[in-house]
Coordinates of C-alpha atoms and ligand atoms in Angstrom, one line a residue:
M1 CA 11.5 34.3 -9.2
A2 CA 12.1 38.0 -9.3
Q3 CA 13.2 39.6 -6.1
S4 CA 10.3 42.0 -5.9
E5 CA 8.0 39.0 -6.2
V6 CA 9.9 37.2 -3.4
Q7 CA 9.6 40.3 -1.2
E8 CA 5.8 40.5 -1.8
E9 CA 5.4 36.8 -1.1
S10 CA 7.0 37.1 2.3
E11 CA 5.1 40.1 3.3
K12 CA 1.8 38.5 2.4
K13 CA 2.2 35.4 4.5
G14 CA 3.5 34.8 8.0
L15 CA 6.6 32.7 7.5
N16 CA 8.0 30.0 9.8
F17 CA 11.7 30.1 10.6
V18 CA 12.7 27.7 7.8
E19 CA 10.8 29.7 5.2
E20 CA 12.4 32.8 6.5
E21 CA 15.9 31.3 6.0
V22 CA 14.9 30.2 2.5
F23 CA 13.4 33.6 1.8
N24 CA 16.7 35.3 2.9
D25 CA 18.8 33.0 0.7
L26 CA 16.5 33.8 -2.3
K27 CA 16.7 37.5 -1.6
A28 CA 20.5 37.3 -1.4
G29 CA 20.5 35.6 -4.8
K30 CA 22.2 32.4 -3.5
N31 CA 22.3 29.5 -6.0
G32 CA 21.3 31.9 -8.7
G33 CA 17.9 32.5 -6.9
R34 CA 16.9 28.9 -7.5
L35 CA 14.9 26.9 -4.9
S36 CA 14.9 23.2 -4.9
T37 CA 14.0 20.9 -1.9
R38 CA 13.5 17.2 -1.5
F39 CA 11.6 14.7 0.6
P40 CA 14.0 11.8 1.2
P41 CA 12.2 8.8 2.7
E42 CA 13.9 5.5 3.2
P43 CA 11.6 2.9 1.7
N44 CA 11.8 0.7 4.8
G45 CA 8.3 1.2 6.1
Y46 CA 5.1 3.1 5.5
L47 CA 5.0 6.9 6.1
H48 CA 3.5 8.2 9.3
I49 CA 2.1 11.5 10.5
G50 CA 5.7 12.6 11.4
H51 CA 6.6 12.2 7.7
A52 CA 3.6 14.3 6.8
K53 CA 5.0 17.1 8.8
A54 CA 8.2 16.9 6.7
I55 CA 6.3 16.5 3.5
C56 CA 4.2 19.6 4.2
M57 CA 7.5 21.5 4.9
D58 CA 9.5 20.2 1.9
F59 CA 6.7 20.6 -0.7
G60 CA 5.1 23.5 1.0
V61 CA 8.1 25.8 1.0
A62 CA 8.8 25.0 -2.6
E63 CA 5.2 25.8 -3.5
K64 CA 5.3 29.0 -1.6
F65 CA 8.3 30.4 -3.3
G66 CA 7.9 29.0 -6.8
G67 CA 10.6 26.3 -6.4
T68 CA 10.4 22.5 -6.9
C69 CA 10.5 19.5 -4.5
N70 CA 12.0 16.2 -5.5
L71 CA 10.9 12.8 -4.1
R72 CA 14.1 10.9 -3.4
F73 CA 14.1 7.4 -2.1
D74 CA 17.0 7.0 0.3
D75 CA 17.5 3.4 -0.7
T76 CA 21.0 2.7 0.6
N77 CA 20.2 -0.4 2.7
P78 CA 18.8 -3.3 0.7
V79 CA 18.4 -5.4 3.8
K80 CA 15.4 -3.4 5.0
E81 CA 13.9 -1.9 1.9
D82 CA 11.2 -3.1 -0.4
V83 CA 9.2 -1.9 -3.4
E84 CA 6.0 -2.3 -1.4
Y85 CA 7.2 0.6 0.6
V86 CA 8.1 2.7 -2.4
D87 CA 4.6 2.3 -3.8
S88 CA 2.9 3.2 -0.5
I89 CA 5.1 6.3 -0.1
R90 CA 4.1 7.5 -3.6
E91 CA 0.4 6.9 -2.9
D92 CA 0.5 8.7 0.5
I93 CA 2.3 11.8 -0.7
H94 CA -0.3 12.2 -3.6
W95 CA -3.1 11.6 -1.1
L96 CA -1.8 14.5 1.0
G97 CA -2.1 16.6 -2.1
F98 CA 1.5 17.0 -3.2
D99 CA 3.2 16.1 -6.4
W100 CA 6.8 15.8 -7.5
G101 CA 6.2 15.8 -11.2
N102 CA 8.8 13.7 -13.0
R103 CA 11.4 14.4 -10.3
E104 CA 11.4 10.9 -8.7
Y105 CA 14.9 10.0 -7.8
Y106 CA 16.7 7.3 -5.9
A107 CA 20.0 7.5 -3.9
S108 CA 20.8 4.3 -5.8
D109 CA 20.8 6.4 -9.0
Y110 CA 24.0 8.0 -7.6
F111 CA 25.9 4.9 -6.5
P112 CA 28.3 5.2 -9.5
Q113 CA 29.1 8.9 -8.7
L114 CA 29.4 8.1 -5.0
F115 CA 31.7 5.3 -5.7
D116 CA 33.9 7.5 -7.9
L117 CA 34.0 10.1 -5.2
A118 CA 35.0 7.5 -2.6
V119 CA 37.8 6.4 -5.0
R120 CA 38.9 10.0 -5.4
L121 CA 39.0 10.5 -1.6
I122 CA 41.1 7.3 -1.2
K123 CA 43.5 8.7 -3.9
E124 CA 43.8 12.0 -2.0
G125 CA 44.5 10.2 1.2
K126 CA 41.2 11.2 2.7
A127 CA 39.8 7.7 3.1
Y128 CA 41.0 4.2 4.2
V129 CA 39.9 0.7 4.5
D130 CA 39.6 -0.5 8.1
D131 CA 39.7 -4.3 8.7
Q132 CA 38.4 -4.0 12.3
T133 CA 34.9 -5.2 13.3
S134 CA 32.2 -2.6 14.0
E135 CA 32.6 -3.3 17.7
E136 CA 36.3 -2.6 17.7
I137 CA 35.7 0.6 15.8
A138 CA 33.0 1.7 18.2
A139 CA 35.3 0.9 21.2
Q140 CA 37.9 3.3 19.7
K141 CA 35.5 6.2 19.2
G142 CA 36.2 7.8 22.6
T143 CA 33.7 10.0 24.3
P144 CA 32.8 13.7 23.5
G145 CA 35.3 14.7 26.3
T146 CA 38.1 12.3 25.4
P147 CA 39.7 11.7 22.0
G148 CA 39.3 8.5 20.1
Q149 CA 42.0 6.1 19.2
E150 CA 43.4 5.8 15.7
S151 CA 42.8 2.5 13.8
P152 CA 45.9 0.4 13.2
Y153 CA 44.8 0.4 9.5
R154 CA 44.6 4.2 9.3
N155 CA 47.9 4.8 7.5
R156 CA 47.6 2.2 4.8
S157 CA 49.0 3.2 1.4
V158 CA 46.7 4.6 -1.2
E159 CA 47.4 1.6 -3.4
E160 CA 46.5 -0.9 -0.7
N161 CA 43.3 1.0 0.1
L162 CA 42.3 1.2 -3.5
D163 CA 42.9 -2.5 -4.0
L164 CA 41.0 -3.5 -0.9
F165 CA 38.0 -1.2 -1.7
M166 CA 37.7 -2.6 -5.2
R167 CA 37.8 -6.1 -3.8
M168 CA 35.2 -5.2 -1.2
N169 CA 32.9 -4.3 -4.0
A170 CA 33.8 -7.4 -6.0
G171 CA 32.4 -9.5 -3.2
E172 CA 35.7 -11.0 -2.0
F173 CA 35.1 -10.3 1.7
D174 CA 32.3 -11.1 4.1
E175 CA 29.8 -8.6 5.4
G176 CA 31.3 -6.8 8.3
A177 CA 34.9 -7.9 7.4
R178 CA 36.0 -4.4 6.2
V179 CA 34.6 -0.9 5.9
L180 CA 35.8 2.3 4.2
R181 CA 36.3 5.2 6.6
A182 CA 36.9 8.9 6.0
K183 CA 40.2 10.0 7.4
I184 CA 39.3 13.1 9.3
D185 CA 40.1 13.6 13.0
M186 CA 39.9 11.0 15.8
A187 CA 40.1 13.8 18.4
S188 CA 37.4 16.0 16.9
P189 CA 34.9 17.3 19.5
N190 CA 32.2 16.4 17.0
M191 CA 32.0 12.6 17.3
H192 CA 30.7 12.4 13.7
F193 CA 34.2 13.6 12.5
R194 CA 36.0 10.7 14.1
D195 CA 36.7 8.9 10.9
P196 CA 33.1 8.1 10.0
I197 CA 32.3 5.0 8.1
M198 CA 31.5 5.8 4.4
Y199 CA 30.9 2.3 3.0
R200 CA 30.0 -1.1 4.3
I201 CA 29.7 -4.5 2.6
I202 CA 26.1 -5.8 2.1
K203 CA 25.5 -8.9 0.0
T204 CA 21.7 -8.8 0.0
P205 CA 20.5 -7.9 -3.6
H206 CA 19.1 -4.4 -4.0
H207 CA 15.5 -3.9 -5.2
R208 CA 16.8 -1.6 -8.0
T209 CA 20.4 -2.3 -8.7
G210 CA 20.3 -6.1 -8.0
T211 CA 23.8 -7.5 -7.4
T212 CA 25.8 -4.8 -9.1
W213 CA 27.1 -3.4 -5.8
K214 CA 28.5 -5.2 -2.8
V215 CA 29.4 -2.0 -1.0
Y216 CA 26.7 0.5 0.1
P217 CA 27.2 4.1 1.2
M218 CA 26.2 5.2 4.7
Y219 CA 23.6 7.9 5.2
D220 CA 26.2 10.6 5.9
F221 CA 28.2 9.8 2.8
A222 CA 25.1 9.5 0.6
H223 CA 22.7 12.2 1.6
G224 CA 24.6 15.5 1.1
Q225 CA 26.1 14.3 -2.2
S226 CA 22.7 13.1 -3.4
D227 CA 21.4 16.6 -2.6
Y228 CA 24.3 18.0 -4.6
F229 CA 23.8 15.7 -7.6
E230 CA 20.2 16.7 -7.8
G231 CA 20.8 20.4 -7.5
V232 CA 18.9 20.6 -4.2
T233 CA 19.4 24.1 -2.6
H234 CA 17.7 23.5 0.8
S235 CA 18.0 20.2 2.5
I236 CA 15.4 20.4 5.2
C237 CA 15.4 17.7 7.9
T238 CA 14.8 17.1 11.6
L239 CA 16.8 18.2 14.6
E240 CA 18.6 15.0 15.2
F241 CA 20.7 15.9 12.1
V242 CA 22.0 19.1 13.6
V243 CA 25.1 17.2 14.8
H244 CA 25.5 15.7 11.4
R245 CA 25.5 19.0 9.6
P246 CA 29.3 19.7 9.8
L247 CA 29.9 16.3 8.2
Y248 CA 27.2 17.0 5.6
E249 CA 29.1 20.2 4.8
Y250 CA 32.5 18.5 4.8
F251 CA 31.5 15.9 2.2
V252 CA 29.5 18.4 0.1
K253 CA 32.5 20.7 -0.1
E254 CA 34.4 18.0 -1.9
L255 CA 32.0 18.6 -4.8
A256 CA 30.5 22.1 -4.5
D257 CA 31.8 25.6 -5.2
E258 CA 30.5 29.1 -4.5
S259 CA 28.1 29.0 -7.5
Y260 CA 26.0 26.3 -5.9
C261 CA 26.0 24.5 -2.6
P262 CA 23.1 22.8 -0.8
R263 CA 22.3 23.9 2.7
Q264 CA 20.9 21.8 5.5
I265 CA 18.2 23.3 7.8
E266 CA 16.6 21.4 10.7
F267 CA 13.2 21.7 12.4
N268 CA 11.6 19.8 15.3
R269 CA 10.2 16.3 14.8
L270 CA 6.5 15.6 15.3
N271 CA 5.9 13.4 18.3
L272 CA 2.3 12.6 19.3
T273 CA 0.8 11.4 22.6
Y274 CA -0.6 7.9 22.9
T275 CA 1.3 6.5 19.9
V276 CA 4.8 5.7 18.7
M277 CA 6.6 7.2 15.7
S278 CA 9.5 4.9 15.3
K279 CA 9.4 2.9 12.1
R280 CA 11.1 0.0 13.8
K281 CA 8.4 -0.2 16.5
L282 CA 5.6 0.2 13.9
L283 CA 7.1 -2.6 11.8
Q284 CA 7.2 -4.8 15.0
L285 CA 3.5 -4.2 15.6
V286 CA 2.8 -5.2 12.0
K287 CA 5.1 -8.2 11.9
E288 CA 3.8 -9.6 15.2
G289 CA 0.2 -9.2 14.2
L290 CA -0.5 -6.8 17.0
V291 CA -2.3 -4.6 14.5
A292 CA -4.0 -5.7 11.2
G293 CA -1.2 -4.1 9.0
W294 CA 0.5 -0.9 8.2
D295 CA -2.9 0.6 7.3
D296 CA -4.6 -0.5 10.5
P297 CA -6.8 2.4 11.4
R298 CA -5.2 2.7 14.8
M299 CA -1.7 3.1 13.3
P300 CA -0.2 6.7 13.1
T301 CA 0.6 5.9 9.5
I302 CA -0.9 8.0 6.7
S303 CA -2.4 4.9 5.2
G304 CA -3.9 4.0 8.6
M305 CA -5.4 7.5 9.0
R306 CA -6.8 7.4 5.4
R307 CA -8.4 4.0 6.1
R308 CA -9.8 5.4 9.4
G309 CA -11.4 8.2 7.5
Y310 CA -9.2 11.2 8.3
T311 CA -9.1 13.7 5.5
P312 CA -5.8 15.0 4.0
Q313 CA -7.0 18.5 4.8
S314 CA -7.4 17.7 8.5
I315 CA -3.8 16.4 8.7
R316 CA -2.5 19.5 6.9
N317 CA -4.5 21.8 9.2
F318 CA -3.2 20.0 12.2
I319 CA 0.4 20.4 11.0
D320 CA -0.2 24.1 10.4
T321 CA -1.5 24.4 13.9
I322 CA 1.5 22.9 15.6
G323 CA 4.0 24.7 13.3
Y324 CA 7.8 24.3 13.1
T325 CA 10.3 25.2 15.8
K326 CA 13.8 24.4 16.9
Y327 CA 12.7 22.7 20.1
E328 CA 11.5 19.1 20.5
A329 CA 8.0 18.8 21.8
L330 CA 5.3 16.2 22.4
N331 CA 2.1 17.2 20.6
S332 CA -1.3 16.2 22.0
I333 CA -3.2 13.8 19.8
S334 CA -6.3 15.8 20.9
L335 CA -5.2 18.5 18.6
L336 CA -5.1 16.2 15.6
E337 CA -8.5 14.8 16.6
H338 CA -9.8 18.3 16.9
A339 CA -8.6 19.0 13.3
V340 CA -10.3 15.8 12.1
R341 CA -13.6 16.7 13.7
D342 CA -13.4 20.2 12.4
D343 CA -12.9 19.1 8.8
L344 CA -15.4 16.2 9.0
N345 CA -18.1 18.5 10.4
R346 CA -17.6 20.5 7.2
V347 CA -17.7 17.6 4.7
A348 CA -19.5 14.6 6.3
T349 CA -22.9 13.6 5.1
R350 CA -25.4 13.2 8.0
G351 CA -27.3 10.0 8.4
M352 CA -28.9 7.9 11.1
A353 CA -27.5 4.7 12.5
V354 CA -28.3 2.9 15.7
V355 CA -25.3 1.2 17.2
N356 CA -26.9 -0.7 20.0
P357 CA -30.5 -1.1 18.9
L358 CA -33.6 -1.2 21.1
K359 CA -36.9 -2.0 19.4
V360 CA -39.7 0.5 19.7
V361 CA -43.3 -0.3 18.5
I362 CA -45.5 2.7 18.0
T363 CA -48.8 1.1 18.8
N364 CA -51.1 3.8 17.5
Y365 CA -49.3 4.0 14.1
P366 CA -50.9 1.9 11.3
E367 CA -49.4 -1.6 10.7
D368 CA -48.4 -1.3 7.1
K369 CA -48.1 2.4 6.7
V370 CA -44.7 3.9 5.6
E371 CA -44.0 7.6 5.4
T372 CA -40.9 9.3 4.2
V373 CA -39.4 12.2 6.1
T374 CA -36.8 14.5 4.7
M375 CA -33.3 14.9 6.3
E376 CA -30.7 17.5 5.6
N377 CA -27.5 16.0 4.2
N378 CA -25.2 18.6 5.8
P379 CA -26.4 21.7 7.6
E380 CA -22.8 23.1 7.2
D381 CA -23.1 22.9 3.5
P382 CA -26.1 24.6 1.8
E383 CA -25.3 22.9 -1.5
S384 CA -25.5 19.4 0.0
G385 CA -29.3 19.0 -0.3
V386 CA -31.6 16.5 1.5
H387 CA -32.4 12.8 1.4
E388 CA -35.5 10.8 2.3
M389 CA -35.8 8.4 5.2
P390 CA -38.6 5.9 5.7
F391 CA -40.7 6.0 8.9
S392 CA -42.8 3.1 10.0
R393 CA -44.5 1.5 13.0
T394 CA -41.4 -0.4 14.3
I395 CA -38.2 1.5 14.8
F396 CA -34.9 1.2 16.6
I397 CA -33.5 3.7 19.0
E398 CA -30.2 3.6 20.9
R399 CA -30.4 1.4 24.0
D400 CA -28.6 4.1 25.9
D401 CA -31.3 6.6 25.1
F402 CA -33.8 4.8 27.3
M403 CA -33.7 4.4 31.1
E404 CA -36.3 2.7 33.2
N405 CA -35.4 4.7 36.3
P406 CA -33.8 7.8 35.0
P407 CA -31.9 10.3 37.2
K408 CA -33.3 13.8 37.3
K409 CA -31.7 15.4 34.3
F410 CA -32.1 12.6 31.9
F411 CA -33.9 14.2 28.9
R412 CA -34.1 11.1 26.8
L413 CA -36.8 8.4 26.8
A414 CA -38.2 6.9 30.1
P415 CA -41.5 5.4 31.1
G416 CA -44.2 8.1 30.6
T417 CA -41.9 10.7 29.1
E418 CA -41.8 12.2 25.6
V419 CA -39.1 12.7 23.1
R420 CA -38.9 13.8 19.5
L421 CA -37.6 11.4 16.9
K422 CA -35.3 13.6 14.8
G423 CA -37.0 14.8 11.7
A424 CA -40.2 12.9 12.6
Y425 CA -42.8 12.7 15.4
I426 CA -42.9 13.0 19.1
I427 CA -43.4 9.7 20.9
K428 CA -44.3 8.8 24.4
C429 CA -43.2 5.6 26.2
D430 CA -46.2 3.7 27.5
E431 CA -44.8 0.3 28.4
V432 CA -41.6 -1.6 28.9
V433 CA -41.4 -5.2 27.7
K434 CA -38.9 -7.6 29.3
D435 CA -37.9 -11.1 28.7
S436 CA -37.9 -13.8 31.4
E437 CA -34.5 -12.6 32.7
G438 CA -35.7 -9.1 33.1
N439 CA -33.8 -7.6 30.1
I440 CA -35.6 -4.9 28.3
V441 CA -36.5 -6.2 24.8
E442 CA -39.0 -3.7 23.5
L443 CA -40.7 -0.4 24.2
R444 CA -44.3 0.2 23.4
C445 CA -44.9 3.8 22.6
S446 CA -47.6 6.1 21.1
Y447 CA -47.0 8.9 18.7
D448 CA -48.6 12.4 18.4
P449 CA -49.7 12.4 14.8
D450 CA -49.8 16.2 14.7
T451 CA -46.1 16.8 15.3
L452 CA -44.4 16.1 11.9
S453 CA -42.8 19.0 10.1
G454 CA -45.4 21.3 8.5
M455 CA -48.2 20.2 10.9
A456 CA -49.8 22.2 13.7
G457 CA -47.9 20.5 16.4
A458 CA -44.5 20.6 14.6
A459 CA -43.2 23.3 16.9
R460 CA -44.2 21.5 20.1
K461 CA -41.2 21.4 22.4
V462 CA -39.9 18.4 24.2
K463 CA -36.6 18.2 26.0
G464 CA -34.9 15.3 24.1
T465 CA -34.4 14.5 20.4
L466 CA -33.3 10.9 19.5
H467 CA -31.9 9.4 16.3
W468 CA -33.7 6.3 15.0
V469 CA -34.1 4.0 12.0
S470 CA -37.1 2.2 10.6
A471 CA -36.8 -1.5 11.5
Q472 CA -38.1 -3.0 8.3
H473 CA -35.9 -0.7 6.2
A474 CA -32.7 -0.6 8.2
V475 CA -29.6 -2.4 6.9
D476 CA -27.3 -4.4 9.2
A477 CA -23.7 -3.3 9.4
E478 CA -20.6 -4.0 11.4
V479 CA -19.0 -1.1 13.1
R480 CA -15.4 -0.9 14.3
L481 CA -14.9 1.5 17.1
Y482 CA -11.3 2.7 17.5
D483 CA -9.6 4.3 20.4
R484 CA -6.0 5.3 21.0
L485 CA -3.4 2.6 20.3
F486 CA -1.6 3.0 23.6
D487 CA -3.0 3.7 27.0
V488 CA 0.0 5.8 28.2
E489 CA 0.7 9.3 27.1
N490 CA 4.3 8.8 25.9
P491 CA 5.1 5.1 25.4
A492 CA 8.6 6.0 24.0
A493 CA 9.5 7.6 27.3
E494 CA 8.7 4.6 29.5
T495 CA 11.9 2.7 30.3
E496 CA 10.5 0.1 32.6
R497 CA 8.1 -1.7 30.3
D498 CA 8.3 -2.9 26.7
F499 CA 6.2 -0.7 24.4
R500 CA 4.0 -3.6 23.5
E501 CA 2.8 -4.0 27.1
M502 CA 1.3 -0.5 26.9
L503 CA -1.0 -1.2 24.0
N504 CA -4.6 -0.2 24.8
P505 CA -6.6 -3.4 25.0
E506 CA -9.7 -1.5 24.1
S507 CA -8.3 0.2 21.0
L508 CA -10.6 -1.8 18.8
V509 CA -14.2 -2.8 19.7
V510 CA -16.2 -4.5 17.0
V511 CA -20.0 -4.2 17.1
Q512 CA -22.2 -6.3 14.9
G513 CA -25.9 -5.8 14.1
V514 CA -25.7 -2.0 13.9
K515 CA -28.7 -0.7 12.0
V516 CA -28.1 2.0 9.4
E517 CA -30.7 3.9 7.3
P518 CA -31.0 2.8 3.7
F519 CA -29.4 6.0 2.4
I520 CA -26.2 5.2 4.2
A521 CA -26.1 1.7 2.9
R522 CA -26.7 2.9 -0.6
N523 CA -23.9 5.4 -0.4
A524 CA -21.3 3.4 1.4
E525 CA -18.6 3.7 -1.2
A526 CA -14.9 3.8 -0.4
G527 CA -13.8 7.1 1.0
A528 CA -17.4 8.3 1.8
K529 CA -17.6 10.3 5.0
F530 CA -20.6 10.1 7.2
Q531 CA -21.7 11.6 10.5
F532 CA -24.0 9.1 12.2
Q533 CA -26.0 11.6 14.0
R534 CA -25.3 11.9 17.7
V535 CA -22.9 9.0 17.4
G536 CA -19.8 10.0 15.5
Y537 CA -18.0 10.2 12.2
F538 CA -17.8 7.0 10.2
T539 CA -16.3 5.8 6.9
P540 CA -16.7 2.5 5.0
D541 CA -13.8 0.2 5.7
A542 CA -11.7 -1.4 3.0
D543 CA -13.3 -4.7 4.1
S544 CA -16.9 -3.4 3.4
T545 CA -19.0 -5.0 0.7
P546 CA -22.7 -4.4 -0.2
E547 CA -23.5 -7.8 1.4
H548 CA -21.6 -7.1 4.6
L549 CA -21.2 -3.4 5.3
V550 CA -18.3 -2.4 7.6
F551 CA -17.8 1.1 8.9
N552 CA -14.8 2.5 10.8
R553 CA -15.5 5.0 13.4
T554 CA -13.1 7.8 12.5
I555 CA -13.8 9.7 15.6
A556 CA -16.5 10.2 18.2
L557 CA -18.4 13.5 18.1
K558 CA -16.8 14.8 21.3
D559 CA -13.5 14.2 23.0
T560 CA -14.6 11.6 25.7
W561 CA -11.1 10.5 26.5
E562 CA -10.8 12.6 29.6
K563 CA -14.0 11.2 31.0
V564 CA -13.0 7.7 30.3
Q565 CA -9.7 8.3 32.0
K566 CA -11.4 9.5 35.1
K567 CA -13.8 6.5 35.2
S568 CA -11.1 3.9 35.0
Ligands
ATP1 P1 14.5 5.9 10.1 O1 15.6 6.8 9.5 O2 14.7 5.5 11.5 O3 14.2 4.7 9.3 P2 12.8 8.1 9.8 O4 11.5 8.3 10.5 O5 13.8 9.1 10.0 O6 13.2 6.7 10.2 P3 13.0 8.5 6.9 O7 12.4 7.7 5.9 O8 14.5 8.6 7.0 O9 12.5 7.9 8.3 O10 12.4 10.0 7.0 C1 12.2 10.8 5.8 C2 12.1 12.2 6.2 O11 11.1 12.4 7.1 C3 13.4 12.7 6.9 O12 13.8 13.9 6.4 C4 13.0 12.8 8.4 O13 13.7 13.9 9.0 C5 11.5 13.1 8.3 N1 10.8 12.6 9.5 C6 10.8 11.4 10.0 N2 10.1 11.3 11.1 C7 9.7 12.5 11.4 C8 8.9 13.1 12.4 N3 8.5 12.4 13.5 N4 8.6 14.5 12.3 C9 9.0 15.2 11.3 N5 9.8 14.7 10.3 C10 10.1 13.4 10.3
MG2 MG1 15.8 8.8 8.8

């Protein structure tokens, strides 16, 4: 991109600190003015909302400055990796609205070059084979204040090192028997420089390279070089890699020159309240059946959020809101939920559903009469049109919307009071019918026939408006009400209890016999977004069929968490 264009671009938009660094590099003509980033997931789990933050950064900065972003699978540990994860990662990035074109790469693509580089470093006396166990090596590491101890194998001859490394890769030795280490400095104040491990022996077949390799590079030996082989100019990652940066640069310098050198820049991770972000813990939840799978709608995974009904736009808006800094923080899940409500309010189709139905018979309405009333699909979207909804003598209202002995400011239905049925008539409660145990089973009401839209009494005011469905037309559905997965704010910070003990037992409540209006039933396709009026935002679940409708509650209309907390 021409410098003048770059200039213009930066002035137009407020840049975050990473974008500013990138902008300055482009302005200075580094790497020939080229910009290339990468998103480097390890295919050892599904992506979560933290990864979305990295994706928005890596792809976003490339888009902003006319560069490209590669997708690179960091597949250096066959023990934990799987193609299922590769596929899910691709799907999730696309769903978020980003594309890597034909630039899909794998760290395993570079195993031959990495191996060659390791051999070269051995020949140059910069790497050696260590026969000690990982425990012994760890014990010699020293502490940041005290130097480490040199391995007794550190000064092996080049020939012996070469021979052993080849035999390691030929499968002659057991896993853990030997490692290849960089020979740097056991007294370095940076612990990562104390002869870091470059290669270890793994005998599990790799999902792409099969049994070709018996030695696999460690992250620090693979990442920077992979960036280099791909021509990545800006390797953007999270703050825990700050301490790795000197080693990143050390290894990259073995390859790069002034004409092109990748640069690592770090930003703060996304941490969210009431959930965990560790892939290891998420995997545990899945494996132990504590959730229904990686895409369980309570999971902080992208696939879980998609299944729950979150929109990609809401996730991107949330990430924009929290921004990128150099300081670790814990972000409130309320902010994410706010972004979800905001976007759903814009796009969701309004309909009526009664979650906890109470039968209402309108005694002065003719037995077999059916009228249709017209409902707006989305008042936020003038293009969205209207739909028709049947009205008849027997309807359902929400049980909560009636009280036999209401407190003063209860503006919903009570004996002798009036409410408007949204989009239809005003009704008055005349009689409460109970079963032998005293439970309310039915209300008998009368309607004011003059109060439908367009009639003389249409404008007559009553205090409450209720949602409702016609009993004979309503369709039964199952509804899954989700709440936060954990009931403590920061499960990762609790040291006393195992994280699984902090799961919220009420994170999923299943309700059967929910009554939805026919329009909702007809339009319950995968991905549809509804606002059940006065109830919340809902989407059909993957388990939903026309015979058995299942809806996930994406989110309630208002943030009720605070209230719930106070009650309990
Ligand atoms: P692990 O390495 O423990 O398996 P990870 O969450 O770091 O887990 P990776 O697949 O290595 O998973 O992550 C890919 C990219 O996503 C990395 O660049 C990483 O920095 C970034 N990333 C991971 N978690 C977060 C987070 N919570 N916030 C922002 N970026 C993240
Ligand atoms: Mg990682």
